[in-house]
JSON list of C-alpha atoms in Angstrom, two decimals:
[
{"chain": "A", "resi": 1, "resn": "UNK", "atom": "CA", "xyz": [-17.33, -3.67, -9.18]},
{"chain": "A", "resi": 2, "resn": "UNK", "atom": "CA", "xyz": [-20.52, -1.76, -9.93]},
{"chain": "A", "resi": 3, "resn": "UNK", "atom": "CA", "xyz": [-21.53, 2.00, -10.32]},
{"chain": "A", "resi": 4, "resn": "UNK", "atom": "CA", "xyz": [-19.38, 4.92, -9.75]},
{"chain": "A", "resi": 5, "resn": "UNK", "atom": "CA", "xyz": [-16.04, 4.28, -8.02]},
{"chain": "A", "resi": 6, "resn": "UNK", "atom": "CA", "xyz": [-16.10, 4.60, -4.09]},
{"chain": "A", "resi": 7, "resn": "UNK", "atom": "CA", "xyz": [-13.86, 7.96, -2.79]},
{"chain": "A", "resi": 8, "resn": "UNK", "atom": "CA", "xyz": [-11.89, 5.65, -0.50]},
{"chain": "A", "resi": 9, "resn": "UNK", "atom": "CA", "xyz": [-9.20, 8.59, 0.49]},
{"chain": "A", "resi": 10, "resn": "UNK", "atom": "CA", "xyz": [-9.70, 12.36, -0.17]},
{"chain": "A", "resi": 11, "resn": "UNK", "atom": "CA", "xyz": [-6.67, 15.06, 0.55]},
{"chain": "A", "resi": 12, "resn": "UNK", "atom": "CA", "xyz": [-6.99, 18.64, -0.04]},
{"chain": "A", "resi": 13, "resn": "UNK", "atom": "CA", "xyz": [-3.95, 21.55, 0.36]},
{"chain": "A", "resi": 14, "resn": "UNK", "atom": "CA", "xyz": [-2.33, 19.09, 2.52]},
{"chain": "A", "resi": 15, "resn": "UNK", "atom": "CA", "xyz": [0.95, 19.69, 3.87]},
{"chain": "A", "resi": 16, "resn": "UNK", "atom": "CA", "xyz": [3.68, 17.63, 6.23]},
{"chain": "A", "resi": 17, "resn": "UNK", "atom": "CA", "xyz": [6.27, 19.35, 8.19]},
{"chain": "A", "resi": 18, "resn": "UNK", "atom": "CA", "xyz": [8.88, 17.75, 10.44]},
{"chain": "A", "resi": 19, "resn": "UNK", "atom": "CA", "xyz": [10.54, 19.90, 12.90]},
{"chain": "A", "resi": 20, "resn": "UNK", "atom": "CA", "xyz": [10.19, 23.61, 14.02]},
{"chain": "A", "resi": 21, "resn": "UNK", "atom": "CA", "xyz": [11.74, 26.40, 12.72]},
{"chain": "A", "resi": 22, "resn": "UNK", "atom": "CA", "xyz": [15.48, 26.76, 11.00]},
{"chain": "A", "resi": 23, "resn": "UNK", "atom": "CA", "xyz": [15.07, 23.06, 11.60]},
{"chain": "A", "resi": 24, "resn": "UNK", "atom": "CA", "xyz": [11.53, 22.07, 9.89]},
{"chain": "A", "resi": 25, "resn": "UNK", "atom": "CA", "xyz": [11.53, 19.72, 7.06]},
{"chain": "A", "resi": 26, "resn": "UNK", "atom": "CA", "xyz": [8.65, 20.76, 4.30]},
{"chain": "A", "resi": 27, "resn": "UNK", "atom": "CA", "xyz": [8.28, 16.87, 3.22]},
{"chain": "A", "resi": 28, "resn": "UNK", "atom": "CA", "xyz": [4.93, 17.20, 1.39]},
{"chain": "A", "resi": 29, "resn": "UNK", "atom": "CA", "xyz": [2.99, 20.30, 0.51]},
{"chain": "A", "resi": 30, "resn": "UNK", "atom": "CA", "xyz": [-0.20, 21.34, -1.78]},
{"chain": "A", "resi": 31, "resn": "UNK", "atom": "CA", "xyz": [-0.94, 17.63, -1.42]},
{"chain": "A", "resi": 32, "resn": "UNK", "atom": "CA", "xyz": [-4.60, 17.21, -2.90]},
{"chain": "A", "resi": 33, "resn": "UNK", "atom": "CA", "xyz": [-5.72, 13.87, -4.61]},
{"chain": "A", "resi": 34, "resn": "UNK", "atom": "CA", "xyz": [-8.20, 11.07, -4.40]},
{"chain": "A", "resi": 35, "resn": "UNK", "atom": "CA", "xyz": [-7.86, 7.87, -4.86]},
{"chain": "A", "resi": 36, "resn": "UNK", "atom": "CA", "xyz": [-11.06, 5.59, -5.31]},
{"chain": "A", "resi": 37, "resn": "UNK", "atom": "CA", "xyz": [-11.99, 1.85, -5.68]},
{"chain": "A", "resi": 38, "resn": "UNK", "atom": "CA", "xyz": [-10.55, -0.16, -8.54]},
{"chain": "A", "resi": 39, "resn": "UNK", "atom": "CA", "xyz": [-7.65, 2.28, -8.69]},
{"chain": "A", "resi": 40, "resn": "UNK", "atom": "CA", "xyz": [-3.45, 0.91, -9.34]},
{"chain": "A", "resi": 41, "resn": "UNK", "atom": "CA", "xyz": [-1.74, 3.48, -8.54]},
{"chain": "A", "resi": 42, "resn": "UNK", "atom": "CA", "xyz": [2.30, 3.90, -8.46]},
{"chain": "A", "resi": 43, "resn": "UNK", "atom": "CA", "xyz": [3.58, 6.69, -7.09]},
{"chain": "A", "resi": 44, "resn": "UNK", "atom": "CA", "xyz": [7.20, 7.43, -7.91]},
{"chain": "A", "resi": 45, "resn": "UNK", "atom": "CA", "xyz": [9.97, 9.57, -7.06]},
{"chain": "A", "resi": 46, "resn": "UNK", "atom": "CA", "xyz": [13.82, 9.16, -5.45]},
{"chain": "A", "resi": 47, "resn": "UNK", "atom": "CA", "xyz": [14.64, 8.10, -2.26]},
{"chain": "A", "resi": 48, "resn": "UNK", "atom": "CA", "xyz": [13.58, 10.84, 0.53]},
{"chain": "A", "resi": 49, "resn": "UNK", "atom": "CA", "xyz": [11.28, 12.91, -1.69]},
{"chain": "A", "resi": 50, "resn": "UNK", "atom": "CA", "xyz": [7.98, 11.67, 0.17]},
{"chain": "A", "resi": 51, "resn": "UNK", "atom": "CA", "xyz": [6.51, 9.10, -1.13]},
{"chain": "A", "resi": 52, "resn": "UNK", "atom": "CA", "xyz": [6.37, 7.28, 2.08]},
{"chain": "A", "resi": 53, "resn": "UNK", "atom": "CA", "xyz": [4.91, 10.26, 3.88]},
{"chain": "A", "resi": 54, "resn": "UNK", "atom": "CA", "xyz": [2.36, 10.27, 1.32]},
{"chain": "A", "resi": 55, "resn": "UNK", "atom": "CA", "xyz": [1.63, 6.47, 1.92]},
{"chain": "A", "resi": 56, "resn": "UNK", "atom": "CA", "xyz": [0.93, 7.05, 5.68]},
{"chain": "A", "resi": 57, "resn": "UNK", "atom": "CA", "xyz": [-1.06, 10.15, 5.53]},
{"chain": "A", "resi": 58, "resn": "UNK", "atom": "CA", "xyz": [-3.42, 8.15, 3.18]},
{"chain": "A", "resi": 59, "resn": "UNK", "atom": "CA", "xyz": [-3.33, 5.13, 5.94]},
{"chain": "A", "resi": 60, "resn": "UNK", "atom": "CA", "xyz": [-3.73, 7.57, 8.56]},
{"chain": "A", "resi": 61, "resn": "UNK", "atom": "CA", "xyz": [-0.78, 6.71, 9.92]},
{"chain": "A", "resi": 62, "resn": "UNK", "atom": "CA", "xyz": [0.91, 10.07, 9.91]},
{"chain": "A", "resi": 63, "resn": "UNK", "atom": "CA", "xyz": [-1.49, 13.88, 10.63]},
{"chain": "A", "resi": 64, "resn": "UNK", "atom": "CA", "xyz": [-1.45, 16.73, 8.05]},
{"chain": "A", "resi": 65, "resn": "UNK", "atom": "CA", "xyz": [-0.01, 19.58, 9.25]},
{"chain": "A", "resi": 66, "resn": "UNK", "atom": "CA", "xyz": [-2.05, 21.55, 6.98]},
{"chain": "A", "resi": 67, "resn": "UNK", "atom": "CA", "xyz": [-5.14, 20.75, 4.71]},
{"chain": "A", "resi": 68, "resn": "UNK", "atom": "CA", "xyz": [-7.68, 17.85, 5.43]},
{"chain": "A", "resi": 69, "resn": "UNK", "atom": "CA", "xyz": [-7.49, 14.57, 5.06]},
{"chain": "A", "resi": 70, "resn": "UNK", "atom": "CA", "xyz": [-11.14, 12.15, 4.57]},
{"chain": "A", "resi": 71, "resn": "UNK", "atom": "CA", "xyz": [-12.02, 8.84, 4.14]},
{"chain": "A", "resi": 72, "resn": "UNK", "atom": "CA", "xyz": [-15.41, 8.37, 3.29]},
{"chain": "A", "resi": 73, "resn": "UNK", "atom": "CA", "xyz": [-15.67, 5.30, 1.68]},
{"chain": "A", "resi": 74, "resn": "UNK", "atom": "CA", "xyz": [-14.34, 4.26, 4.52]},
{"chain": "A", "resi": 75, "resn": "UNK", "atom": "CA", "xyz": [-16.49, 5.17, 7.26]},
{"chain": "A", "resi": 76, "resn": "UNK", "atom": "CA", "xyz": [-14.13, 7.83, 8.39]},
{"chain": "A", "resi": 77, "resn": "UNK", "atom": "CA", "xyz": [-10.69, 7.92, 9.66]},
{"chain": "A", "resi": 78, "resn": "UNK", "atom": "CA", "xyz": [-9.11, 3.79, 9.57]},
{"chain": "A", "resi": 79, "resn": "UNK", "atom": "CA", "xyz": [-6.86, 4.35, 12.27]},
{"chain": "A", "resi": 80, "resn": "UNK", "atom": "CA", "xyz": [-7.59, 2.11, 14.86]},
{"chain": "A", "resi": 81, "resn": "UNK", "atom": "CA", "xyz": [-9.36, -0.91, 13.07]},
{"chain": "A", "resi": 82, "resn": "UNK", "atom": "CA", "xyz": [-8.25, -3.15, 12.27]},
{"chain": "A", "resi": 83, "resn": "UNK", "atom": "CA", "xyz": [-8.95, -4.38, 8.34]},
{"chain": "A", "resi": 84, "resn": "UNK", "atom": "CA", "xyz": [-9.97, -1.56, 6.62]},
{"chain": "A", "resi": 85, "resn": "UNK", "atom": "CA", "xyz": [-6.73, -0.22, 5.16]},
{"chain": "A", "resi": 86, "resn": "UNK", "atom": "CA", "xyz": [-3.70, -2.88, 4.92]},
{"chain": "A", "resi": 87, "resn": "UNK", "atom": "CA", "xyz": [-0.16, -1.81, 4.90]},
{"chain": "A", "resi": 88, "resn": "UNK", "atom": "CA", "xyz": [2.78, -3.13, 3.65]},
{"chain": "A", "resi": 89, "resn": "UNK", "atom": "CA", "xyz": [5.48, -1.59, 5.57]},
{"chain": "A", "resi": 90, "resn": "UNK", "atom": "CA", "xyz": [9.06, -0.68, 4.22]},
{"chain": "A", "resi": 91, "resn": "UNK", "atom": "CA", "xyz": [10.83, -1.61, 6.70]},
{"chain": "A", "resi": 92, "resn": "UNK", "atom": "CA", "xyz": [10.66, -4.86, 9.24]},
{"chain": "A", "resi": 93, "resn": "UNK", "atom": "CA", "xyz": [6.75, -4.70, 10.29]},
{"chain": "A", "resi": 94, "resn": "UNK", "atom": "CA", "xyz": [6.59, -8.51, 11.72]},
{"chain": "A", "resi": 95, "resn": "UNK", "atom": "CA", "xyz": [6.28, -9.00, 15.53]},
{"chain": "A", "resi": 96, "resn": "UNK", "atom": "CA", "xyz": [9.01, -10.66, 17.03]},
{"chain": "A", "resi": 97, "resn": "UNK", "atom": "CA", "xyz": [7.38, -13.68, 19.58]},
{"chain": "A", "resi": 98, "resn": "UNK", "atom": "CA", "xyz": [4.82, -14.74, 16.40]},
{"chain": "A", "resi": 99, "resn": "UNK", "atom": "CA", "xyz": [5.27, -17.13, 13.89]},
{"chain": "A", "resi": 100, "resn": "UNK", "atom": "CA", "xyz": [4.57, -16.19, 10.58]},
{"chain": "A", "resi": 101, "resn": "UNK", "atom": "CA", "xyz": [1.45, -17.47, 10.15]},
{"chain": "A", "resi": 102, "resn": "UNK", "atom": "CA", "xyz": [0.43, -16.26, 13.64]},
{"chain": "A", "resi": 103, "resn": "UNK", "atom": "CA", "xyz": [1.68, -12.53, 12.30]},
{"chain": "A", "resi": 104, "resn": "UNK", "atom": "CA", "xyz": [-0.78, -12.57, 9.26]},
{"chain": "A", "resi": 105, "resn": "UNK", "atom": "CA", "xyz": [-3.58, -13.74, 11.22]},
{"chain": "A", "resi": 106, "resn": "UNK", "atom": "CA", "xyz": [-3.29, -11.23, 14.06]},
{"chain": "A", "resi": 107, "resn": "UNK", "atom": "CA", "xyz": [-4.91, -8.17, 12.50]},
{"chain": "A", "resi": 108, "resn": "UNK", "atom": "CA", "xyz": [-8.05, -10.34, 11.21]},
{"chain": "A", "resi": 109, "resn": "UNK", "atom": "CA", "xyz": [-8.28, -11.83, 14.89]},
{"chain": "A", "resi": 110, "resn": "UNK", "atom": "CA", "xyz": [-8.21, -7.99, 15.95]},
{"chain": "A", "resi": 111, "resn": "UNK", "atom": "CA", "xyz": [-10.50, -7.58, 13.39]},
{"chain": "A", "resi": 112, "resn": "UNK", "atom": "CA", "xyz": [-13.25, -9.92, 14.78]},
{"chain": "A", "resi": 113, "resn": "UNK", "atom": "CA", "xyz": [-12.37, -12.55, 12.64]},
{"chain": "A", "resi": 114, "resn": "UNK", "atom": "CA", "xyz": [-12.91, -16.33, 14.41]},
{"chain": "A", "resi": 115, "resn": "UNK", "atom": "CA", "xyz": [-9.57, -17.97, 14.93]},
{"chain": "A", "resi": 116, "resn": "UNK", "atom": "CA", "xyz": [-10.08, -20.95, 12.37]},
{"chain": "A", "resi": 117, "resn": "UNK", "atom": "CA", "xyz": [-11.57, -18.24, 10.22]},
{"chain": "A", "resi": 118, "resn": "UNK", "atom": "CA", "xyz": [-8.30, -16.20, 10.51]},
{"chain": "A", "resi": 119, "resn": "UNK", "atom": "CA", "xyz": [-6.15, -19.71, 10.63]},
{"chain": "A", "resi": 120, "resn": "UNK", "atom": "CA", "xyz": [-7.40, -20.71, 7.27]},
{"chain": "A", "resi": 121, "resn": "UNK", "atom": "CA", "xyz": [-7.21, -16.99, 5.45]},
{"chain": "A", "resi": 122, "resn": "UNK", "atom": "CA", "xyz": [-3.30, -16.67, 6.39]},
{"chain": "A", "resi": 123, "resn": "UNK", "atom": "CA", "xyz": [-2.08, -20.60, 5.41]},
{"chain": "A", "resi": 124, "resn": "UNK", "atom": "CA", "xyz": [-3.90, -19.32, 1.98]},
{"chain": "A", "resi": 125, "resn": "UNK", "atom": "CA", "xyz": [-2.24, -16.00, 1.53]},
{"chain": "A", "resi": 126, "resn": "UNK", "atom": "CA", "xyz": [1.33, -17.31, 2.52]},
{"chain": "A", "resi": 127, "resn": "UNK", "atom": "CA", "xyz": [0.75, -19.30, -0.11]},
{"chain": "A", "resi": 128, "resn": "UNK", "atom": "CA", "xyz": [-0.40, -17.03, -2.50]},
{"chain": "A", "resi": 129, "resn": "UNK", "atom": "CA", "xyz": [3.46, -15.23, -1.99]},
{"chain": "A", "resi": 130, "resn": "UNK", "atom": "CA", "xyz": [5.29, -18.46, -2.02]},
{"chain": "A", "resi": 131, "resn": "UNK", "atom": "CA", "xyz": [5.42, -18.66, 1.76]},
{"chain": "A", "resi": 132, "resn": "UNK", "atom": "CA", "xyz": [3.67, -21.75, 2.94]},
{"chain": "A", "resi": 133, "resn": "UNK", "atom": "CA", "xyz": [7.16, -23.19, 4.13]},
{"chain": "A", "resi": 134, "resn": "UNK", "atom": "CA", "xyz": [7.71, -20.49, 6.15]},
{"chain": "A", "resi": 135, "resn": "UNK", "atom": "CA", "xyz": [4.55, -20.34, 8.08]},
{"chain": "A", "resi": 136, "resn": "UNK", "atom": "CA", "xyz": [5.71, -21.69, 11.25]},
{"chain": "A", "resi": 137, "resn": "UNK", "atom": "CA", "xyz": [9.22, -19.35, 11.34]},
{"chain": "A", "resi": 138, "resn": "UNK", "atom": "CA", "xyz": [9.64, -16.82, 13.29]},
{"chain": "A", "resi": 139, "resn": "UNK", "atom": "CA", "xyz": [10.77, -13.58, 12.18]},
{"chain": "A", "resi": 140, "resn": "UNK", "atom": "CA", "xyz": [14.24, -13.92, 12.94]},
{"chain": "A", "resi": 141, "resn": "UNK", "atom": "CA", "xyz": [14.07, -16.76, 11.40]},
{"chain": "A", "resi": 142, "resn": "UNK", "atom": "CA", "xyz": [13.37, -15.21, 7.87]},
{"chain": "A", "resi": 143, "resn": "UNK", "atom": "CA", "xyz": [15.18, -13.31, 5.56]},
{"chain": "A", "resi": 144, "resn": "UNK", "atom": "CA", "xyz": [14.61, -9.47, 4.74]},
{"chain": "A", "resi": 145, "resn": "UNK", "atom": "CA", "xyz": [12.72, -10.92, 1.80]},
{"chain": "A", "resi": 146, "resn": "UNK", "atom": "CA", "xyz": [10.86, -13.56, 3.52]},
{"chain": "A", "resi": 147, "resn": "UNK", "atom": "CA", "xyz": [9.62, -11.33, 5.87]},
{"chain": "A", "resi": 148, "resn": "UNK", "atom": "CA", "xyz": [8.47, -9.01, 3.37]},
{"chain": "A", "resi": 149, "resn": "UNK", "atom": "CA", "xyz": [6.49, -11.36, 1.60]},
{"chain": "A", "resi": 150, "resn": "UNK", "atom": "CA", "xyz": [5.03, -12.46, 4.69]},
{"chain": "A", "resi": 151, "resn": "UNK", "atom": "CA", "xyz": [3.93, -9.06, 5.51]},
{"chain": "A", "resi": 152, "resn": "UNK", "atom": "CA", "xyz": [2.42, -8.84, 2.31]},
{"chain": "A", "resi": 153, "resn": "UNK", "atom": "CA", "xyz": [0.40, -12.09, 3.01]},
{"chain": "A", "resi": 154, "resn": "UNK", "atom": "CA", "xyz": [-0.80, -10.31, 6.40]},
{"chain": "A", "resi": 155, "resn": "UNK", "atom": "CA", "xyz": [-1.99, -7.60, 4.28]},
{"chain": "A", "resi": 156, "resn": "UNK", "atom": "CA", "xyz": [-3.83, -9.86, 1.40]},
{"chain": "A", "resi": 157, "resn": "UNK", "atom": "CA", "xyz": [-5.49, -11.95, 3.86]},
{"chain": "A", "resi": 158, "resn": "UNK", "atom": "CA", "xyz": [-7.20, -9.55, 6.19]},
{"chain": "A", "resi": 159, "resn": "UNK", "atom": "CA", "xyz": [-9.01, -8.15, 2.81]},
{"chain": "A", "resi": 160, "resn": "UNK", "atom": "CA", "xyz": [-8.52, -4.18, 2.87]},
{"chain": "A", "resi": 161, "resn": "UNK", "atom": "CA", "xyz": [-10.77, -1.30, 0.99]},
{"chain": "A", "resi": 162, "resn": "UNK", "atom": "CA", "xyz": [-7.74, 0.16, 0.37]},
{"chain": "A", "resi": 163, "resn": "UNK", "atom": "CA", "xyz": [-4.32, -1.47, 0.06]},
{"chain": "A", "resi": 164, "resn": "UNK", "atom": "CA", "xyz": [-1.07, 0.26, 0.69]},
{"chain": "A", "resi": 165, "resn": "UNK", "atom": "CA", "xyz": [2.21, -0.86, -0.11]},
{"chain": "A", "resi": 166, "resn": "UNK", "atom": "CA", "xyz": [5.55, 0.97, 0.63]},
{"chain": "A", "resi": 167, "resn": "UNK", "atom": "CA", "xyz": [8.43, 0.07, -1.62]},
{"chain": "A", "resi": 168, "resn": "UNK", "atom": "CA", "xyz": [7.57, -4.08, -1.50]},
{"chain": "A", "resi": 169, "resn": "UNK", "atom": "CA", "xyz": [9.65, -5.21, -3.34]},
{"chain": "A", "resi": 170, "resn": "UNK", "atom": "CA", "xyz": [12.80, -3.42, -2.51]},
{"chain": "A", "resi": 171, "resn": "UNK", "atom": "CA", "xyz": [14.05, -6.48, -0.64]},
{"chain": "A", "resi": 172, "resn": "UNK", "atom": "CA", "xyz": [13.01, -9.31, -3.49]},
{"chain": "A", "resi": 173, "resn": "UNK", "atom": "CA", "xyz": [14.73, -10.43, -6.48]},
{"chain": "A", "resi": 174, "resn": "UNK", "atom": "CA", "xyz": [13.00, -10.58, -9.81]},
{"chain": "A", "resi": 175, "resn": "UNK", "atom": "CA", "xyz": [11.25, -13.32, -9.48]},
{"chain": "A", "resi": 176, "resn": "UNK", "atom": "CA", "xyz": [9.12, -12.73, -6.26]},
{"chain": "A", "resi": 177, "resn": "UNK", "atom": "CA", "xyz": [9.05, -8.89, -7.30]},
{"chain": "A", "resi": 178, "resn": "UNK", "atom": "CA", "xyz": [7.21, -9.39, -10.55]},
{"chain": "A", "resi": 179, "resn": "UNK", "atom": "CA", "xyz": [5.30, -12.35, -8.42]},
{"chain": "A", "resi": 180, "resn": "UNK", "atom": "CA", "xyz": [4.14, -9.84, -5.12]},
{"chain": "A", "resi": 181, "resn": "UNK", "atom": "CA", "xyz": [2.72, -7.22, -7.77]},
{"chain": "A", "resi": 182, "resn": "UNK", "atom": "CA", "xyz": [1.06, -9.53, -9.97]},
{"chain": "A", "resi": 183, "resn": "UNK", "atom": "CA", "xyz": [-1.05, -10.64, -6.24]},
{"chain": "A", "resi": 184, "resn": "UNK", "atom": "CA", "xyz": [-1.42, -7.32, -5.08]},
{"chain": "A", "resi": 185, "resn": "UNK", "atom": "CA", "xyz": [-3.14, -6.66, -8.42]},
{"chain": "A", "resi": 186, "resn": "UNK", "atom": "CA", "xyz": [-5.48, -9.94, -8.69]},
{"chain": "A", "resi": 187, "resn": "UNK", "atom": "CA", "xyz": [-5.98, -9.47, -4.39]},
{"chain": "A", "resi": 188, "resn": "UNK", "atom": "CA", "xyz": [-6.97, -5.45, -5.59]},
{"chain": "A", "resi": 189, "resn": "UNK", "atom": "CA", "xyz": [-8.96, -6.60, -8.86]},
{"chain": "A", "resi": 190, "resn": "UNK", "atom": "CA", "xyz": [-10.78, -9.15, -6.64]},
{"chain": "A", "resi": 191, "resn": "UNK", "atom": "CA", "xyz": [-11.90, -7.49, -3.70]},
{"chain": "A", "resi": 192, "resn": "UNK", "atom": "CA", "xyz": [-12.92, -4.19, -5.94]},
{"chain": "A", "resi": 193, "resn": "UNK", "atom": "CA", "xyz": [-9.91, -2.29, -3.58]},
{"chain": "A", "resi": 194, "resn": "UNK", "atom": "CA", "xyz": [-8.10, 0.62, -4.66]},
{"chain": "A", "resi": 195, "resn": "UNK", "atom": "CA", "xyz": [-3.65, -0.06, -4.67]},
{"chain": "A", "resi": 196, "resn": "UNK", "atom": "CA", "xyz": [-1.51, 2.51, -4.45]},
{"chain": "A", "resi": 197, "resn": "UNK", "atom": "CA", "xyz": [2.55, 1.62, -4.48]},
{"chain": "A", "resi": 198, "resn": "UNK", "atom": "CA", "xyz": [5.35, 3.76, -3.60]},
{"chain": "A", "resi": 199, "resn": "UNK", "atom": "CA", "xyz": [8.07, 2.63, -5.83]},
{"chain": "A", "resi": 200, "resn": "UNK", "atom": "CA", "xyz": [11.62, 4.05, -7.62]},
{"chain": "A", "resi": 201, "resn": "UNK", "atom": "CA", "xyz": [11.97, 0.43, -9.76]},
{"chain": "A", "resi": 202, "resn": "UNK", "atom": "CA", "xyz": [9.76, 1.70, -13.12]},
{"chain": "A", "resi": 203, "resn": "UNK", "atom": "CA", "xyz": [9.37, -1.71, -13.65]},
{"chain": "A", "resi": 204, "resn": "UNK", "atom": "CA", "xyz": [6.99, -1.99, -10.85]},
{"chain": "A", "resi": 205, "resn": "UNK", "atom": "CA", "xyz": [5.35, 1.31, -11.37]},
{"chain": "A", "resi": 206, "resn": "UNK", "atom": "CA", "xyz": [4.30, 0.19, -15.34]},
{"chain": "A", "resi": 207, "resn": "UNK", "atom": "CA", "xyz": [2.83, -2.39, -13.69]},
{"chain": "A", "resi": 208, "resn": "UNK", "atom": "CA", "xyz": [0.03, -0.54, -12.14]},
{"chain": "A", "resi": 209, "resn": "UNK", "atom": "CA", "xyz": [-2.87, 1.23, -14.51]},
{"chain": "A", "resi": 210, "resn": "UNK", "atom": "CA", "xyz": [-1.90, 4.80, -13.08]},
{"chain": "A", "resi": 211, "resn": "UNK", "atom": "CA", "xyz": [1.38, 6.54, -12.28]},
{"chain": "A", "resi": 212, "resn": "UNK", "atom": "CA", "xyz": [1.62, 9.77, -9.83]},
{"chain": "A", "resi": 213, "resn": "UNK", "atom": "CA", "xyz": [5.42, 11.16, -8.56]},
{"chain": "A", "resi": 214, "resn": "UNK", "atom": "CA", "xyz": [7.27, 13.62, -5.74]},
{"chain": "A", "resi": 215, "resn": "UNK", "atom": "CA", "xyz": [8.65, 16.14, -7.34]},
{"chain": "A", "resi": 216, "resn": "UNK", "atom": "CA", "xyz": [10.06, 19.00, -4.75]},
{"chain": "A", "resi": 217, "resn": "UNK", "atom": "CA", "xyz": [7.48, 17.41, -2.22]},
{"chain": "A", "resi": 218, "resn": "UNK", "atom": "CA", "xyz": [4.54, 17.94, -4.62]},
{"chain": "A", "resi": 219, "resn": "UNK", "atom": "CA", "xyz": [2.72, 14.79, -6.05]},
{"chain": "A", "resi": 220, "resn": "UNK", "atom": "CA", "xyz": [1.95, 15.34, -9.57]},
{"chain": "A", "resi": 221, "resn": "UNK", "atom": "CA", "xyz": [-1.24, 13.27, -10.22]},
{"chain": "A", "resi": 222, "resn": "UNK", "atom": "CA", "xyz": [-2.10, 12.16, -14.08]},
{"chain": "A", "resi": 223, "resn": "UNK", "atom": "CA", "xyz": [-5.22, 12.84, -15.83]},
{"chain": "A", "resi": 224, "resn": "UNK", "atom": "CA", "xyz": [-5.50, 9.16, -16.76]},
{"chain": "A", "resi": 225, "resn": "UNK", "atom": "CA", "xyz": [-9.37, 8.17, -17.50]},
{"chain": "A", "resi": 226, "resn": "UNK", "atom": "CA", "xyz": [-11.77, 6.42, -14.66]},
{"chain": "A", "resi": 227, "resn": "UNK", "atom": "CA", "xyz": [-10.73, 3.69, -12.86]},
{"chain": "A", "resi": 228, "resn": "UNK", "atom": "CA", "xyz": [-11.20, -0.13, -14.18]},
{"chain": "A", "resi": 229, "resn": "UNK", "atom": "CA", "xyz": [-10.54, -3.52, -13.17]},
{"chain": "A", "resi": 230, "resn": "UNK", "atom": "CA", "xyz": [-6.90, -3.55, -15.59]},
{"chain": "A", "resi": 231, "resn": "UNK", "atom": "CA", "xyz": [-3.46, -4.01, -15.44]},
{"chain": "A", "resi": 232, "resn": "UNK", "atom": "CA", "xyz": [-3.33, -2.07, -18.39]},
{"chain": "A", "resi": 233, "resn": "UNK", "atom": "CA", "xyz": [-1.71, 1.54, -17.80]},
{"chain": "A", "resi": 234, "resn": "UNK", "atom": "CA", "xyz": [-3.09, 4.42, -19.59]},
{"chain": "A", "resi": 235, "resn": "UNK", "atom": "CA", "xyz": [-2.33, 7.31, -17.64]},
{"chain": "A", "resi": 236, "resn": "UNK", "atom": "CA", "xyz": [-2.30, 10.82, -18.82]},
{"chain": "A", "resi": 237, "resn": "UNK", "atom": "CA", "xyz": [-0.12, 14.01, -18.58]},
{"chain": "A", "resi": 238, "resn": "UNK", "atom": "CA", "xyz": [1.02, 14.52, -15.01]},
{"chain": "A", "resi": 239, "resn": "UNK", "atom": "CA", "xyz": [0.58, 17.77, -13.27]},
{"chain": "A", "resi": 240, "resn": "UNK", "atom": "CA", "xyz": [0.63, 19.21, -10.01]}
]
């Protein structure tokens, strides 16, 4: 990676509220951040306090309802095409009538990405998460950790800008957890991407070179020095 880093996602006074009224859930509020190429990023906090939300308003997968949300170093808002921000879902994200290989080549065929192209890209990246043996499973095949580290292969393989990844490793035991953050690193140090991972396991989050957390639905951001190419974590003081 050369020259300054890329603004990738940029959030200012953003807020998310779910619900109306006596009912309305403040889940994130005075949200404002950026988060650039060559960034590793955990953001931490207990279960419910956003840090999902957080995850999919940078993906565009969720709408402020407050404040602005920009992506310019992405050519403007991702949602909608395929391959410039990749996702690792929480939850089950695989569809059901694909095989596994045929689920982490789908966004790259969506993409534009020729078939043998796309063929070749996702037999490398289920290997890359000890997942070659799987590749012709289907998902109800797999178990909750299979399936996660085959939706992390879906995400390494279509090569993302900006890679976002929602608890991974919740489902995984120690060995594939410390193995799926060690290739979301190299994949992020590689492509020159930005990472960011929600995470409550700290020893994910010391993983990653810069550490952010929910605290009464505010993200407290750290004043850690520019972005490099590391594993190394040096962040600074957090505020919000």
């Amino acid at each position: 990676m050369t020259g300054l880093p890329t603004e990738l996602v940029r959030c200012t006074g953003v807020a998310r509220t779910y619900g109306r009224g006596d009912a309305a859930v403040v889940a994130i509020h005075g949200l404002t951040a950026t988060v650039r190429t060559g960034e590793l990023i955990a953001v931490t906090g207990p279960s419910g306090s956003g840090k999902s939300t957080v995850l999919h308003l940078f993906a565009g997968l969720d709408s402020p309802t407050a404040g602005t949300i920009t992506w310019p170093g992405l050519g403007g808002d991702p949602t909608g095409r395929p391959g410039a921000v990749g996702f690792v879902f929480q939850g089950p994200s695989l569809l059901a009538p694909l095989t596994a290989v045929e689920n982490v080549a789908l966004p790259m065929l969506l993409a534009g990405v020729t078939p043998a192209e796309a063929a070749a890209r996702a037999a490398t990246a289920l290997g890359l998460v000890d997942a070659a043996a799987l590749s012709q499973r289907l998902p109800e095949e797999l178990s909750g950790g299979q399936a996660q580290r085959v939706a992390v292969a879906r995400v390494l393989a279509a090569r993302p800008a900006l890679i976002l990844a929602d608890e991974p490793t919740g489902q995984l035991d120690a060995t594939h957890r410390d193995q799926i953050i060690t290739v979301l690193i190299e994949t992020a140090r590689h492509l020159g991407a930005a990472l960011v991972v929600s995470t409550h396991d700290q020893r994910v989050a010391t993983r990653l070179r810069r550490q952010w957390r929910i605290r009464d639905g505010r993200l407290c951001t750290d004043a850690g020095p520019a972005p490099v190419p590391t594993t190394d974590r040096t962040a600074g003081d957090l505020t919000c």
